Structures are given as structure tokens and as C-alpha cells.
mmCIF file with all atom_site columns, C-alpha atoms in Angstrom:
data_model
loop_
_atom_site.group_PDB
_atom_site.id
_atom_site.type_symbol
_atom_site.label_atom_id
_atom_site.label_alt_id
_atom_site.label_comp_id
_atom_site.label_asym_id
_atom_site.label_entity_id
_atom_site.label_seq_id
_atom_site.pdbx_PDB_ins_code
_atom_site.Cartn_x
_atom_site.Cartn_y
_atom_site.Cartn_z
_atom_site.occupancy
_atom_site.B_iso_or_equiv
_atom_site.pdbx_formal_charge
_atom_site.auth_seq_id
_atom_site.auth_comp_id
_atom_site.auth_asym_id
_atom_site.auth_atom_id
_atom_site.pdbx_PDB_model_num
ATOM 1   C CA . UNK A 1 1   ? 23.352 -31.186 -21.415 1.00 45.00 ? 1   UNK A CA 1
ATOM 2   C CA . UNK A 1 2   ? 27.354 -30.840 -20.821 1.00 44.00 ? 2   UNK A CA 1
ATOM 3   C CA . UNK A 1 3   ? 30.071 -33.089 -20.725 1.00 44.00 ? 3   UNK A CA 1
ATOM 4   C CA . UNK A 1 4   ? 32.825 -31.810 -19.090 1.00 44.00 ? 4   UNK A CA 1
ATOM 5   C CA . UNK A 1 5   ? 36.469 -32.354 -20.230 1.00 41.00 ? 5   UNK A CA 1
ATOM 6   C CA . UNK A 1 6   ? 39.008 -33.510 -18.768 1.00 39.00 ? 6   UNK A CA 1
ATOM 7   C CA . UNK A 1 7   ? 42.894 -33.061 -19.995 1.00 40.00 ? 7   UNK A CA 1
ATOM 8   C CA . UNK A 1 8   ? 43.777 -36.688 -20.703 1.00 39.00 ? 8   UNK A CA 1
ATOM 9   C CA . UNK A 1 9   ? 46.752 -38.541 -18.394 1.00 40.00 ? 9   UNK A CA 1
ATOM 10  C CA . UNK A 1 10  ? 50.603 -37.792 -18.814 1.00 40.00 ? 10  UNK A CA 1
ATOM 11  C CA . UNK A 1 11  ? 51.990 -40.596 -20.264 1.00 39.00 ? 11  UNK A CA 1
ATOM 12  C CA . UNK A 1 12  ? 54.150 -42.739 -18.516 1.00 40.00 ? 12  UNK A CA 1
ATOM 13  C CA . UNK A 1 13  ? 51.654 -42.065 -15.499 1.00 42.00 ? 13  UNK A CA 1
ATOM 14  C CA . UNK A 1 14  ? 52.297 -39.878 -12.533 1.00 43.00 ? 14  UNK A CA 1
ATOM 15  C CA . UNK A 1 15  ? 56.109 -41.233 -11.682 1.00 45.00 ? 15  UNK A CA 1
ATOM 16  C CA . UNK A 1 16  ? 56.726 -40.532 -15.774 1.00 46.00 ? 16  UNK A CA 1
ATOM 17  C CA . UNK A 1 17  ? 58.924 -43.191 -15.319 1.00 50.00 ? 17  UNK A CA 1
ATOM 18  C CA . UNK A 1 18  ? 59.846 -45.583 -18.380 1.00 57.00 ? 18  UNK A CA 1
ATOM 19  C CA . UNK A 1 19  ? 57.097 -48.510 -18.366 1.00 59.00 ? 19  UNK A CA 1
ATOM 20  C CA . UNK A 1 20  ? 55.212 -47.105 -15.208 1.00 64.00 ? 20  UNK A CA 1
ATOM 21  C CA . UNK A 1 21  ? 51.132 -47.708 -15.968 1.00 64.00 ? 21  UNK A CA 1
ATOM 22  C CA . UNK A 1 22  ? 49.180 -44.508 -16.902 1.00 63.00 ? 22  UNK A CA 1
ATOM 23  C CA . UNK A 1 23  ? 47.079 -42.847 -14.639 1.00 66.00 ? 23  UNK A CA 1
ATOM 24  C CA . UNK A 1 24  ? 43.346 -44.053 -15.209 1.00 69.00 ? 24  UNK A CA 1
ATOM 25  C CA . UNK A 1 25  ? 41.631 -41.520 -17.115 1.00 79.00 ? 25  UNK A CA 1
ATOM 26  C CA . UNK A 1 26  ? 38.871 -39.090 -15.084 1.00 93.00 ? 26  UNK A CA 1
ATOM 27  C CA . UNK A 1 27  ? 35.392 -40.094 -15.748 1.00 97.00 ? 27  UNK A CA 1
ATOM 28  C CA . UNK A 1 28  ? 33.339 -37.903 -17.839 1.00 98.00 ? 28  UNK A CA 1
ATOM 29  C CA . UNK A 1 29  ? 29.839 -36.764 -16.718 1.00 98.00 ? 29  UNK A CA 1
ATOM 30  C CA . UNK A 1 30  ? 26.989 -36.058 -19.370 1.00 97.00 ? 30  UNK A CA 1
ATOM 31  C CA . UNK A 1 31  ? 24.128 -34.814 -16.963 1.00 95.00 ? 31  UNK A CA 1
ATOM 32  C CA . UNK A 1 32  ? 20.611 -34.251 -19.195 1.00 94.00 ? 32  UNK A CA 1
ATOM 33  C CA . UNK A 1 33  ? 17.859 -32.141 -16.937 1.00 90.00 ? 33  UNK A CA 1
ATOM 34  C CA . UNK A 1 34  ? 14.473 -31.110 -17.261 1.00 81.00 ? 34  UNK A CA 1
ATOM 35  C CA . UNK A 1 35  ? 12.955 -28.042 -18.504 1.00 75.00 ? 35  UNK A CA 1
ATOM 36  C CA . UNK A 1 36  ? 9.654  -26.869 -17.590 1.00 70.00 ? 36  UNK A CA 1
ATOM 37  C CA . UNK A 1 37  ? 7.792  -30.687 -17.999 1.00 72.00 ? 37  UNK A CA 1
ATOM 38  C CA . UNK A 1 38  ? 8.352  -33.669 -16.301 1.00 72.00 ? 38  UNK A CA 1
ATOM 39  C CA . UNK A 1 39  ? 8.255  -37.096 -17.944 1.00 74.00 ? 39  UNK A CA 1
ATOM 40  C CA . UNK A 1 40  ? 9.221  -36.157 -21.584 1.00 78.00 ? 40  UNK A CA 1
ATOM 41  C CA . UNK A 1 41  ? 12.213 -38.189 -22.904 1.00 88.00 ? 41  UNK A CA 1
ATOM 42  C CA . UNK A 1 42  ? 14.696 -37.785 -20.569 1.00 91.00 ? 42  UNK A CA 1
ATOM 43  C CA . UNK A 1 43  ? 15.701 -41.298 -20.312 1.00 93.00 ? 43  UNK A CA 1
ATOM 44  C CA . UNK A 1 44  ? 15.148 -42.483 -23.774 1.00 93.00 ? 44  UNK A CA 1
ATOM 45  C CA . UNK A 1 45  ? 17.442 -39.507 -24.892 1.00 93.00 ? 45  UNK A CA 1
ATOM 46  C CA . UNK A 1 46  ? 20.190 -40.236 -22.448 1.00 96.00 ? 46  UNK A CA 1
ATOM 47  C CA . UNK A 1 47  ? 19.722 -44.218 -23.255 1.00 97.00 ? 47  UNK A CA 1
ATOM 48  C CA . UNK A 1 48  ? 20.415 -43.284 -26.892 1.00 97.00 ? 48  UNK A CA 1
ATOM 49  C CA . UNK A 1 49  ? 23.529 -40.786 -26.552 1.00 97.00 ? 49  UNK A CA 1
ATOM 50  C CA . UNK A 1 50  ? 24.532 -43.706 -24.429 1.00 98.00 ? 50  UNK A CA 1
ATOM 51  C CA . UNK A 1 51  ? 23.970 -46.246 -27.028 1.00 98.00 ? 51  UNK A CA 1
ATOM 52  C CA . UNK A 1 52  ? 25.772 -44.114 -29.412 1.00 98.00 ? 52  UNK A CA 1
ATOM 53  C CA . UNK A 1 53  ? 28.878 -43.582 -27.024 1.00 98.00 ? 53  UNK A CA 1
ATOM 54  C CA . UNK A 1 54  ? 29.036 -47.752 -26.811 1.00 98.00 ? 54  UNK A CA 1
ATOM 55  C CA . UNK A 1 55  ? 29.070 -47.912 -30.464 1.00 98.00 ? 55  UNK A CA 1
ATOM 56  C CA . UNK A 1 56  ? 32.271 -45.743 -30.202 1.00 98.00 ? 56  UNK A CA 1
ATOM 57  C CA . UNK A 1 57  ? 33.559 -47.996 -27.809 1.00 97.00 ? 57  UNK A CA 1
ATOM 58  C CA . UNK A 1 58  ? 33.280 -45.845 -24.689 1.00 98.00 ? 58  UNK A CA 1
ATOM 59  C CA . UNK A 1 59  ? 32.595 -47.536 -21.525 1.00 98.00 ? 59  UNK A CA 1
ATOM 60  C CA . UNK A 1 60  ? 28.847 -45.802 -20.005 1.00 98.00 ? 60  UNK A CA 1
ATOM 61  C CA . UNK A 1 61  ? 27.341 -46.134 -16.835 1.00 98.00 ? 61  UNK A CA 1
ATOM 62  C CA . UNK A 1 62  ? 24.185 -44.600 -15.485 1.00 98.00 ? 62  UNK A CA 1
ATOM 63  C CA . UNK A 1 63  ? 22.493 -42.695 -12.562 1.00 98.00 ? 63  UNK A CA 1
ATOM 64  C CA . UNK A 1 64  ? 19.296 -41.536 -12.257 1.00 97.00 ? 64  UNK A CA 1
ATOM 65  C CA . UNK A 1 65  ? 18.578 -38.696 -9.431  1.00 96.00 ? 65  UNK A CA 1
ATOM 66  C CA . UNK A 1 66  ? 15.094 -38.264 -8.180  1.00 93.00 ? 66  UNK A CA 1
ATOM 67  C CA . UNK A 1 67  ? 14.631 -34.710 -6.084  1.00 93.00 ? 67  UNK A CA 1
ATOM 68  C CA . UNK A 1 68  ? 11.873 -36.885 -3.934  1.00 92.00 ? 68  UNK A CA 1
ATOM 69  C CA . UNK A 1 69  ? 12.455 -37.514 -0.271  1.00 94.00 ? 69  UNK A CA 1
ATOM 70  C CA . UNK A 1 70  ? 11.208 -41.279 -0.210  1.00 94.00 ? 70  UNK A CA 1
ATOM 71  C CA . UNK A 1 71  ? 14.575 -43.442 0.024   1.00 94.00 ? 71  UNK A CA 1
ATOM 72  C CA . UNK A 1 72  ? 13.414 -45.648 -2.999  1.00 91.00 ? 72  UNK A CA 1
ATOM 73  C CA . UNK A 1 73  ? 10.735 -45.890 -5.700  1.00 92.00 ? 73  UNK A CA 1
ATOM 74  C CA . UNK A 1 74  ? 9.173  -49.589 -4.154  1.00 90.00 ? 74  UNK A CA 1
ATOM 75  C CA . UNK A 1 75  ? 6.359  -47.560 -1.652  1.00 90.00 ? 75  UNK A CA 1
ATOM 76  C CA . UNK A 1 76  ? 4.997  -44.792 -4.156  1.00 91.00 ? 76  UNK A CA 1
ATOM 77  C CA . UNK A 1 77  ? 2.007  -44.688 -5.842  1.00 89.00 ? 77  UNK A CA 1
ATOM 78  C CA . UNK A 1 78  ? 2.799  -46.033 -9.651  1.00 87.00 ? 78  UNK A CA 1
ATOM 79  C CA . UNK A 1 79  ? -0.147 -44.056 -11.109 1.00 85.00 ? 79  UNK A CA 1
ATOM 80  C CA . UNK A 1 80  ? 1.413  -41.037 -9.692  1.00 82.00 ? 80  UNK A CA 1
ATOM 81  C CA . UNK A 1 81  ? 5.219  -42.108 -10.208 1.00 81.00 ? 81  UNK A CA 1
ATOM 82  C CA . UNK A 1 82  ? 5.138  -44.537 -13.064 1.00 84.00 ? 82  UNK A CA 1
ATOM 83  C CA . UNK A 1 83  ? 6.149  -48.693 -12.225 1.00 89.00 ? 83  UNK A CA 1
ATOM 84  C CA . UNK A 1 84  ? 9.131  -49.523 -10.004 1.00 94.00 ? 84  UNK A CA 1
ATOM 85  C CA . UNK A 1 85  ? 11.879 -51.707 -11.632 1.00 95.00 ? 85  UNK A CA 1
ATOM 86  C CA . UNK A 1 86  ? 13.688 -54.032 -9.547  1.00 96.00 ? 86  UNK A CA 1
ATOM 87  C CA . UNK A 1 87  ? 17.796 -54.551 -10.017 1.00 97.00 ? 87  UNK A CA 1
ATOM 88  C CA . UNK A 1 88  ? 19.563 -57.616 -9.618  1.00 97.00 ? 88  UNK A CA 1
ATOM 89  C CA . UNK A 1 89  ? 20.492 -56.687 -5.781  1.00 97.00 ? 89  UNK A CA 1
ATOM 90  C CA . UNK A 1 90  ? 16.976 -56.589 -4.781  1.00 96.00 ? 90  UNK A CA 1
ATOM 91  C CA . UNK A 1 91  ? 16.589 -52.347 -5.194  1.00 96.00 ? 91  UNK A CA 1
ATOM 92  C CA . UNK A 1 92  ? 13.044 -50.880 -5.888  1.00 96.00 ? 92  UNK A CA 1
ATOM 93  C CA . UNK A 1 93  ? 14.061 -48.194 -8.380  1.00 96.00 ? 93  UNK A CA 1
ATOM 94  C CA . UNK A 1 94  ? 12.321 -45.835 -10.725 1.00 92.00 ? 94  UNK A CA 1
ATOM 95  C CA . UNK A 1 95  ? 11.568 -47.761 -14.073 1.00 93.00 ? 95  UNK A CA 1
ATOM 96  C CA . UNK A 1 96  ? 14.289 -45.561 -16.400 1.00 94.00 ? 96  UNK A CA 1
ATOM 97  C CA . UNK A 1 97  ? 16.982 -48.035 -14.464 1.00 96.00 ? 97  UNK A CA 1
ATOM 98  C CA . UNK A 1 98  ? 15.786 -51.036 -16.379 1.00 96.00 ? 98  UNK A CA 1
ATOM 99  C CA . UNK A 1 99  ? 15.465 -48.667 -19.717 1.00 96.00 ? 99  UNK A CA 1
ATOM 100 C CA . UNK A 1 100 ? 19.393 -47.908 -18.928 1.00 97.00 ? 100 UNK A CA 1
ATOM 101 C CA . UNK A 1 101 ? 20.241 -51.630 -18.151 1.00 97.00 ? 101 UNK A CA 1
ATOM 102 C CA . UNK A 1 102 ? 18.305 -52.706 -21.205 1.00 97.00 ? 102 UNK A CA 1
ATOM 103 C CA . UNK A 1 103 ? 19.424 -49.887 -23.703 1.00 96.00 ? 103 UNK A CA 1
ATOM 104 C CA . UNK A 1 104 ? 23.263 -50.317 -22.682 1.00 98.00 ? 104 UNK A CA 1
ATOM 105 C CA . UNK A 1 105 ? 23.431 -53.789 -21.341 1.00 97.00 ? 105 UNK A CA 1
ATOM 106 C CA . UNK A 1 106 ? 24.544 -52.829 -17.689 1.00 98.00 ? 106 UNK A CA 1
ATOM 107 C CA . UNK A 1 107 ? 23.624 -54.491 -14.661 1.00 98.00 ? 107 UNK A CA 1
ATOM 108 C CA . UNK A 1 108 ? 22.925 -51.020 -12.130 1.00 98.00 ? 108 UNK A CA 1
ATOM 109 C CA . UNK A 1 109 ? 22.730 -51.571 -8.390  1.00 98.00 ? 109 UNK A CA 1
ATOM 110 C CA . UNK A 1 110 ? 20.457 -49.949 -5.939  1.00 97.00 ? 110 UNK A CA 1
ATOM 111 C CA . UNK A 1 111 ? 23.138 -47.118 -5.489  1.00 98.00 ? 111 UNK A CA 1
ATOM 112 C CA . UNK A 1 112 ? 22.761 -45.931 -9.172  1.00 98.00 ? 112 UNK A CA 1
ATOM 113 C CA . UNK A 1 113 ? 19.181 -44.610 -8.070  1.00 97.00 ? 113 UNK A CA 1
ATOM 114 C CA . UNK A 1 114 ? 20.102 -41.465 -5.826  1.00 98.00 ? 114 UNK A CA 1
ATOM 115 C CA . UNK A 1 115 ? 16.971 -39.671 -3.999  1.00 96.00 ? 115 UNK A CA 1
ATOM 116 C CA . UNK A 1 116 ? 16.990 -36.525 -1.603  1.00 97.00 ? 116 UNK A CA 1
ATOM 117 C CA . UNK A 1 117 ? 15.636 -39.010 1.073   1.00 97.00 ? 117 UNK A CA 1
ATOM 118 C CA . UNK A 1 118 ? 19.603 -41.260 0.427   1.00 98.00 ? 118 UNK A CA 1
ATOM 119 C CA . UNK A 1 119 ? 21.282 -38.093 0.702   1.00 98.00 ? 119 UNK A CA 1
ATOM 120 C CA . UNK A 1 120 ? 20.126 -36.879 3.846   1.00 98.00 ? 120 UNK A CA 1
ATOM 121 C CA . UNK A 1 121 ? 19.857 -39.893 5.431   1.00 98.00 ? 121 UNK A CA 1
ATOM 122 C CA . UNK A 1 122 ? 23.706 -40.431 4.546   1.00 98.00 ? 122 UNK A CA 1
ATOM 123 C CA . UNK A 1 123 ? 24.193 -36.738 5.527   1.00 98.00 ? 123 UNK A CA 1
ATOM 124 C CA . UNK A 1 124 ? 22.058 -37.369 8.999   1.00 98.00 ? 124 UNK A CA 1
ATOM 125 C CA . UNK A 1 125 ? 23.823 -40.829 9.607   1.00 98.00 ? 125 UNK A CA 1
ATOM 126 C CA . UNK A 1 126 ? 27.480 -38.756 9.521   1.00 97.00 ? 126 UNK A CA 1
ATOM 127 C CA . UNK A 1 127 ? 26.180 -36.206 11.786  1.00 97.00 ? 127 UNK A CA 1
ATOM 128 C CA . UNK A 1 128 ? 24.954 -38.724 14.279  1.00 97.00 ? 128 UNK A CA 1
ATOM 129 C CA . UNK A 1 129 ? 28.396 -40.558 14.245  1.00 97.00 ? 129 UNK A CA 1
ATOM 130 C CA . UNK A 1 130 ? 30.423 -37.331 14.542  1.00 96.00 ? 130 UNK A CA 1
ATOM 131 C CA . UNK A 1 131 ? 32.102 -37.248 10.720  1.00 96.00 ? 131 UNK A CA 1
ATOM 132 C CA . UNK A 1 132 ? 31.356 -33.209 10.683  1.00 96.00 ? 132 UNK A CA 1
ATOM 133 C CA . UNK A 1 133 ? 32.904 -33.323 14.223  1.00 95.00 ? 133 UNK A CA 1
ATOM 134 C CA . UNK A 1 134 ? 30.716 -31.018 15.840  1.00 92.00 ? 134 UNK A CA 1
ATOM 135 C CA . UNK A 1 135 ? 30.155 -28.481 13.002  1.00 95.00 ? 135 UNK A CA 1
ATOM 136 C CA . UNK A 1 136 ? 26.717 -27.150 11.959  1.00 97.00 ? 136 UNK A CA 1
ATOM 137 C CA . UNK A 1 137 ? 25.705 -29.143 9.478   1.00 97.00 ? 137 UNK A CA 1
ATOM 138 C CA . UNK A 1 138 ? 24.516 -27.351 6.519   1.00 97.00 ? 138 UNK A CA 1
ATOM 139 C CA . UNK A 1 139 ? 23.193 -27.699 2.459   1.00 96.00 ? 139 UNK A CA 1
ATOM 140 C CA . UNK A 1 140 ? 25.801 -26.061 1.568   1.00 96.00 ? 140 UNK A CA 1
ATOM 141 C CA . UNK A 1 141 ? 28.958 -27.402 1.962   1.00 97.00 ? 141 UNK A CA 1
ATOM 142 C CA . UNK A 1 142 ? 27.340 -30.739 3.704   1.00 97.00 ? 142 UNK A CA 1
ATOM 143 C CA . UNK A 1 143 ? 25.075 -32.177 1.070   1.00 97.00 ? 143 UNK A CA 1
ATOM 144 C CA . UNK A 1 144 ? 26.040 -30.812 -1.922  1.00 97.00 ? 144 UNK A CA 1
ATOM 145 C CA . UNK A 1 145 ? 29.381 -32.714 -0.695  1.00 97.00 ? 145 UNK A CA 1
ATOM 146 C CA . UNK A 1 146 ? 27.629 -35.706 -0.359  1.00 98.00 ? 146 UNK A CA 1
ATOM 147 C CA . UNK A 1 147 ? 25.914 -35.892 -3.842  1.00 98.00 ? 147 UNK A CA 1
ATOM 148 C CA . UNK A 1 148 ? 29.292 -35.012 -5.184  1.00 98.00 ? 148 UNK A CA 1
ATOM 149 C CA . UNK A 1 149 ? 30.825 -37.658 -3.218  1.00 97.00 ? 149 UNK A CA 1
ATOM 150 C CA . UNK A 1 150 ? 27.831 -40.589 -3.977  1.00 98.00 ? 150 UNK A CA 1
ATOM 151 C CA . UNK A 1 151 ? 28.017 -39.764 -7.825  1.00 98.00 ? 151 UNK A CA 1
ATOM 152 C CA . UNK A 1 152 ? 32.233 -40.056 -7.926  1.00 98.00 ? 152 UNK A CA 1
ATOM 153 C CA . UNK A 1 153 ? 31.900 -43.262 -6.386  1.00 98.00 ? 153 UNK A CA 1
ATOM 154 C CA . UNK A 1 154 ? 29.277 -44.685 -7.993  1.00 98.00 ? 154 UNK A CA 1
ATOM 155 C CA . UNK A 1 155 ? 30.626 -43.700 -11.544 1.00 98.00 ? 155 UNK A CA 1
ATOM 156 C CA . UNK A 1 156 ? 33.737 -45.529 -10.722 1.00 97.00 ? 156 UNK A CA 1
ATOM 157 C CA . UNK A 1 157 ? 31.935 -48.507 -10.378 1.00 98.00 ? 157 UNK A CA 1
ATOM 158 C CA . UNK A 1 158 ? 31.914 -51.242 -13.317 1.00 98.00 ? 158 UNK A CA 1
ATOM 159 C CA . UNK A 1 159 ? 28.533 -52.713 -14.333 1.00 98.00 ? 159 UNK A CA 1
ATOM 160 C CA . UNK A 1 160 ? 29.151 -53.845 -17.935 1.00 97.00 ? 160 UNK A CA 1
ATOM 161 C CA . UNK A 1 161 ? 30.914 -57.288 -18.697 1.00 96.00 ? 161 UNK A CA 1
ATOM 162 C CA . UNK A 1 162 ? 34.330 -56.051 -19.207 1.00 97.00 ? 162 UNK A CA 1
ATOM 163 C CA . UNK A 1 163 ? 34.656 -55.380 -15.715 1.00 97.00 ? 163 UNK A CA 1
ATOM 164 C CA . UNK A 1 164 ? 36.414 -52.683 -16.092 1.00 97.00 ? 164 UNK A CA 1
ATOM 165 C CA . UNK A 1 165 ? 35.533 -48.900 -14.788 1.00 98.00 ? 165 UNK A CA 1
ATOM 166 C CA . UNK A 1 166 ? 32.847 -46.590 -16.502 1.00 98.00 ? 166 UNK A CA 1
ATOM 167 C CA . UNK A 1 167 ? 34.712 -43.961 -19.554 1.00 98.00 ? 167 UNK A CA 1
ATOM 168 C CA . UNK A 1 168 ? 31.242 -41.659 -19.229 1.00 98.00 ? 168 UNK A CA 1
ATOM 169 C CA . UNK A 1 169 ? 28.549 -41.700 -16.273 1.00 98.00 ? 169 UNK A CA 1
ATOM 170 C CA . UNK A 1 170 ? 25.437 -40.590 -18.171 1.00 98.00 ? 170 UNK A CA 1
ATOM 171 C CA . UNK A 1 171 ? 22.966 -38.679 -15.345 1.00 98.00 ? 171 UNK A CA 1
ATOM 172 C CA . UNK A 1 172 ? 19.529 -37.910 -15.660 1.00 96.00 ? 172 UNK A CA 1
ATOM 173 C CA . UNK A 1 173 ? 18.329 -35.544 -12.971 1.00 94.00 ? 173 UNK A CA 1
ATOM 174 C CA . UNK A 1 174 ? 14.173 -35.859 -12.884 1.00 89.00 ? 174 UNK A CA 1
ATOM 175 C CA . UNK A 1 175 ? 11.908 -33.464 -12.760 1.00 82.00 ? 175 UNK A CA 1
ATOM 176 C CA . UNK A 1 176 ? 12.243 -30.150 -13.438 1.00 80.00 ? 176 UNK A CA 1
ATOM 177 C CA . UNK A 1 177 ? 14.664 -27.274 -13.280 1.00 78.00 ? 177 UNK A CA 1
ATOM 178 C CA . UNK A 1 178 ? 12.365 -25.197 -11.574 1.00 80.00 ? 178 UNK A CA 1
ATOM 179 C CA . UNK A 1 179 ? 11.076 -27.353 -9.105  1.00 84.00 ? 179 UNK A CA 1
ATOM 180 C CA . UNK A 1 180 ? 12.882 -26.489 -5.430  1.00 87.00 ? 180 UNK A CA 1
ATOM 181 C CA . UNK A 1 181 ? 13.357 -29.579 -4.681  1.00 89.00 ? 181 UNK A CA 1
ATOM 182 C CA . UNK A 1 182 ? 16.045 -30.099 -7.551  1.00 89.00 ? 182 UNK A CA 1
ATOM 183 C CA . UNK A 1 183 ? 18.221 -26.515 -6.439  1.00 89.00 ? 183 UNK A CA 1
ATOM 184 C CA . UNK A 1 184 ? 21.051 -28.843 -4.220  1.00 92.00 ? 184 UNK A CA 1
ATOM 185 C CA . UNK A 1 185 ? 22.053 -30.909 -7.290  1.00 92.00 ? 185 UNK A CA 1
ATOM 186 C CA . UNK A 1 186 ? 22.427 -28.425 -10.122 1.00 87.00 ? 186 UNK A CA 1
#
């Protein structure tokens, strides 16, 4: 897993003006894969490194990708996928959402629960409605721009009770490294 770094904000904030706010600091990402086995730790390990950044008093939030095409976790088969966990806005989401809730005392929304099936349905909604205006739409730069895109903005996004924005967006992409499904998001 990597973090990656980002130089912190000038002070005096992008003016450098005297008593001009600071720039908000970039989010970092700590994104935890698998290796060659599914369903081995994943989210307990991220849950803890999260636990341990709150203890340092770093503001966390969490998303958890799934490489599957379904849209969410409330239609699969849970002896083939594990139980669904339901968030306060009514999402059917894979169970580690309620382990990342409990673990760091966040309240995660649907949108925290990204699947292949969200992506290209976003990507295939913009098509439809002429965002790419008229450009063949492609997995390269098309969705990969859209998972960048959905995992900015959902970082951003406060879910603890300070209200304030996420320091670190902890991401667990499931499955497996090698599985072909998972190629658009590493």
C-alpha cells in the first residue's frame, strides 16, 4: 500500500496575503489491494491503519471498490459475496462499509461503495447526454477519468462528527490484482 504525498499549502494561502486563510490541504490516499487471494484481511487491515491515523488525530474516510459489474451489493448471492450492510441513506453495500463505519466511527453513504457497474453507468449516462461531445468513448481516458473523478469527490466529503473534510481517504480495492476485471483502477 502507498500513500502519496503531497507538499503541504503556502502559508498565507494562495493570495500570500497577510491574514488570507490557507489553502485546504490535498487529501491523502492510502489504497491497500489484493494479492493473489480474495477475502483475507483487507478491510480489517485498512480499518486498523485507519484507527491508528485517528489516534493521531488525522481526519479518515473510506471507500471500498468492488471490480463487479452489479451496481450494488443488495441482489448478490451472500454465500457467494458475503452479507450486504445497509448505510444510513438506504445503500445495499458490501459488509466491509459497516466494518469502516464501526472501526472509525463514520457514517459512509451509498457513494463510498464504487462498483464497475457505477462507473459505467455514470460513463454511459455522459455519453447519452453528450458530455464527451461526440468523441469515441473509450477505457482509457473515459473511465479511468471517471473513477478518478468519483474517488476526488467522494474523499472530499465529511462523514465524521466534526464536519469537517477527510485528512486521508483509506481505499480498499477487492479482489485481486490479477483478476481483469480490477486492470481500469490500478
Amino acid at each position: 500500500a502507498a500513500m502519496a504525498h503531497h507538499a503541504p499549502a503556502a502559508a498565507g494561502g494562495a493570495a500570500g496575503g497577510a491574514g488570507a486563510e490557507p489553502a485546504p490541504a490535498a487529501v491523502k490516499y492510502l489504497v491497500l489491494t489484493g494479492g493473489t487471494v480474495s477475502g483475507l484481511g483487507k478491510c480489517t487491515a485498512l480499518s486498523s491503519m485507519g484507527v491508528v491515523l485517528r489516534s493521531h488525530g488525522l481526519r479518515v474516510t473510506a471507500i471500498k471498490i468492488d471490480p463487479y459489474l452489479n451496481l450494488n451489493a443488495g441482489t448478490m448471492n451472500p454465500f457467494e459475496h458475503g452479507e450486504v450492510f445497509v448505510l444510513q441513506d438506504g445503500g445495499e453495500v458490501d459488509l466491509d462499509l459497516g466494518n469502516y463505519e464501526r472501526f472509525l466511527d463514520l457514517t459512509l453513504t451509498s457513494s463510498h461503495h464504487m462498483t464497475s457497474g457505477k462507473i459505467f453507468e455514470q460513463v454511459i449516462k455522459r455519453e447519452r447526454t453528450g458530455h464527451y461531445l461526440g468523441k469515441t468513448v473509450q477505457m482509457v481516458p473515459h473511465v479511468t477519468d471517471a473513477i478518478q473523478d468519483w474517488i476526488a469527490d467522494v474523499a472530499s466529503k465529511p462523514v465524521d462528527a466534526t464536519g469537517l473534510p477527510p485528512e486521508v481517504c483509506l481505499i480498499e480495492l477487492g479482489g485481486t490484482v490479477g483478476d481483469m476485471e480490477t486492470a481500469m483502477y490500478l
